[in-house]
Short mmCIF file of N, CA and C in Angstrom, two decimals:
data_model
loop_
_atom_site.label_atom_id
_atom_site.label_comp_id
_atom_site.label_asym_id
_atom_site.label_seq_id
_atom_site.Cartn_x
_atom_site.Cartn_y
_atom_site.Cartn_z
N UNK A 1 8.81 -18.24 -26.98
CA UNK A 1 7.60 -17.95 -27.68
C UNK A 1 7.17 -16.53 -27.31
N UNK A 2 6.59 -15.09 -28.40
CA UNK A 2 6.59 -14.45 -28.06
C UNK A 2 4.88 -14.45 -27.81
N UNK A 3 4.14 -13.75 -26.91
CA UNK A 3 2.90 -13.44 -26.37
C UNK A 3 2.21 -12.27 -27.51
N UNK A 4 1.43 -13.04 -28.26
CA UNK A 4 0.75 -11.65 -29.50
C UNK A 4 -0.15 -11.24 -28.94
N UNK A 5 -0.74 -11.54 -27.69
CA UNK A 5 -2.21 -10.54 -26.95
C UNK A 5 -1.40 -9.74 -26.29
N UNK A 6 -2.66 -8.56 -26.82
CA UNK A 6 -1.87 -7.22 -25.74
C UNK A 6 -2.21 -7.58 -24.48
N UNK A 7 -1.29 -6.95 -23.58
CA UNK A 7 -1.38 -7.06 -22.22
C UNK A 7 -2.28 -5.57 -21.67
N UNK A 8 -3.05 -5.72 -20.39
CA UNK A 8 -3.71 -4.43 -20.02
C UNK A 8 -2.94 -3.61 -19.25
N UNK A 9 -2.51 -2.24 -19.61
CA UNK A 9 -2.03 -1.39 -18.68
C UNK A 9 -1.69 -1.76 -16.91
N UNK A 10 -1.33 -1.42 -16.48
CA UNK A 10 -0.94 -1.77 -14.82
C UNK A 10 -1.53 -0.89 -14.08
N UNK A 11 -1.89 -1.46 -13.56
CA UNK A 11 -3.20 -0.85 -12.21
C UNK A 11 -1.77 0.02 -11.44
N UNK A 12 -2.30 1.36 -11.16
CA UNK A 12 -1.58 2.07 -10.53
C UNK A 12 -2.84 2.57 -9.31
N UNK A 13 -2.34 2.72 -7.96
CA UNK A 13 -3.09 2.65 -6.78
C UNK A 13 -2.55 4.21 -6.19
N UNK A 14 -3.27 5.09 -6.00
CA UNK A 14 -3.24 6.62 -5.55
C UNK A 14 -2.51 6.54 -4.27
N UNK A 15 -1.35 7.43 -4.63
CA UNK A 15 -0.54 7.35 -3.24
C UNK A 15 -1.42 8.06 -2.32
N UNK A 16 -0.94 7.58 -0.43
CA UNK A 16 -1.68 8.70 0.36
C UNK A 16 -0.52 8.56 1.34
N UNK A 17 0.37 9.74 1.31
CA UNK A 17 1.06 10.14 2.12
C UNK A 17 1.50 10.16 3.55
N UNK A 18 0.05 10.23 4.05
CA UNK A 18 -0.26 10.75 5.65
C UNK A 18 -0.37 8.92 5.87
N UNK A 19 -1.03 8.72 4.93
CA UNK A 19 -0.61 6.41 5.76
C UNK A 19 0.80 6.18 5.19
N UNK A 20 1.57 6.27 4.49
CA UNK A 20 2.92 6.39 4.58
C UNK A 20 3.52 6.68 5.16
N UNK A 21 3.69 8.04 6.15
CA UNK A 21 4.30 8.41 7.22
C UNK A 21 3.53 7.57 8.60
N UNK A 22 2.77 7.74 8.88
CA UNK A 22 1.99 6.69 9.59
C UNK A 22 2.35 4.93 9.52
N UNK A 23 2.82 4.49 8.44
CA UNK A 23 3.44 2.93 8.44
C UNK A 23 4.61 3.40 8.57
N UNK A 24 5.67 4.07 7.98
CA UNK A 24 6.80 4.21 8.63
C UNK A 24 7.15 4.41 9.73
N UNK A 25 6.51 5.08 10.51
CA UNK A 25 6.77 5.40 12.05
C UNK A 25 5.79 3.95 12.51
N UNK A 26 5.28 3.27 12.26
CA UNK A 26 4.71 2.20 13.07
C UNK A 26 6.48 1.03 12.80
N UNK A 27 7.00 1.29 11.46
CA UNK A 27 7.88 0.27 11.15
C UNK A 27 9.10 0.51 12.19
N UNK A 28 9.50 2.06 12.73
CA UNK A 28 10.29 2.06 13.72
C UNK A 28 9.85 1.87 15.27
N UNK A 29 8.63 2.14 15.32
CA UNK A 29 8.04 1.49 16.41
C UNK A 29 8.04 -0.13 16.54
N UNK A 30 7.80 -0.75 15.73
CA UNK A 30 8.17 -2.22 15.78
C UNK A 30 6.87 -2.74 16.17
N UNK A 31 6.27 -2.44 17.23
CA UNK A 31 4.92 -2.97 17.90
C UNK A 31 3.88 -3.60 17.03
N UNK A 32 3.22 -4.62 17.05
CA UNK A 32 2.04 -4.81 16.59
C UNK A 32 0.95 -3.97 16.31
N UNK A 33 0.80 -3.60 18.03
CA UNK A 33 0.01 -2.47 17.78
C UNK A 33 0.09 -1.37 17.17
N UNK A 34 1.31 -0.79 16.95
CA UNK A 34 1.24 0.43 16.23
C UNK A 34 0.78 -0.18 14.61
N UNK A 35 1.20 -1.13 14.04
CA UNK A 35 0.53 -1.51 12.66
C UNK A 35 -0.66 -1.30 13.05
N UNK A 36 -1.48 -2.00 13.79
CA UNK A 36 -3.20 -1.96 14.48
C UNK A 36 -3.68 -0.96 14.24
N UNK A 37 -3.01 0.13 15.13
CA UNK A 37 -3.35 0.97 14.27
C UNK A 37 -3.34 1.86 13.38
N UNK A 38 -2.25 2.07 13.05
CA UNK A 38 -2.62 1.99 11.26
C UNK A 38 -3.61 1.51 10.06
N UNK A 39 -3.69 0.44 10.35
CA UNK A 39 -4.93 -0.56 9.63
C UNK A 39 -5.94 0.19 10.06
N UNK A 40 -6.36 0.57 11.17
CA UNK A 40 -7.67 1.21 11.86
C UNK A 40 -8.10 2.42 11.40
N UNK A 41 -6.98 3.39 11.22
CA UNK A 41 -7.38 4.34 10.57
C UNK A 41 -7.06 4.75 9.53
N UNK A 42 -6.63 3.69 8.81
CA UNK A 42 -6.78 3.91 7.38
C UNK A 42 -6.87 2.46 6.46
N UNK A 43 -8.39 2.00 7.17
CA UNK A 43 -8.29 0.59 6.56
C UNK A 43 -8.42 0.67 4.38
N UNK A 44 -8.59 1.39 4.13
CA UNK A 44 -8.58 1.44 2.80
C UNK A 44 -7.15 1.35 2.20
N UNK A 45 -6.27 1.35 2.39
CA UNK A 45 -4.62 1.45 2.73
C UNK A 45 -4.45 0.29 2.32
N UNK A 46 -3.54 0.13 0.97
CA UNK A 46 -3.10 -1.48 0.29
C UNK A 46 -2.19 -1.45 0.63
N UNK A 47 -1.12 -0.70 1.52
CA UNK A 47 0.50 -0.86 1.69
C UNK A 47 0.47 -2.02 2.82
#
């Protein structure tokens, strides 16, 4: 069955770089805490 309502565009979320490099280096750190903080200083951060 095909769907005749349009669907709404896709939420696109503003990259931020500096918490990207910041979760990657927590992901080779491994630690809990280094996620911790991450979250801490950049709790606005959906990654």
């Amino acid at each position: 069955m095909q769907n005749l309502m349009p669907e709404p565009p896709a939420t696109l979320l503003p990259a931020h770089d500096e918490a990207d490099a910041a979760l990657a280096a927590a992901e080779t750190d491994g630690g809990d805490e280094a996620f911790a903080e991450v979250a801490a200083r950049y709790p606005t951060y959906s990654a």
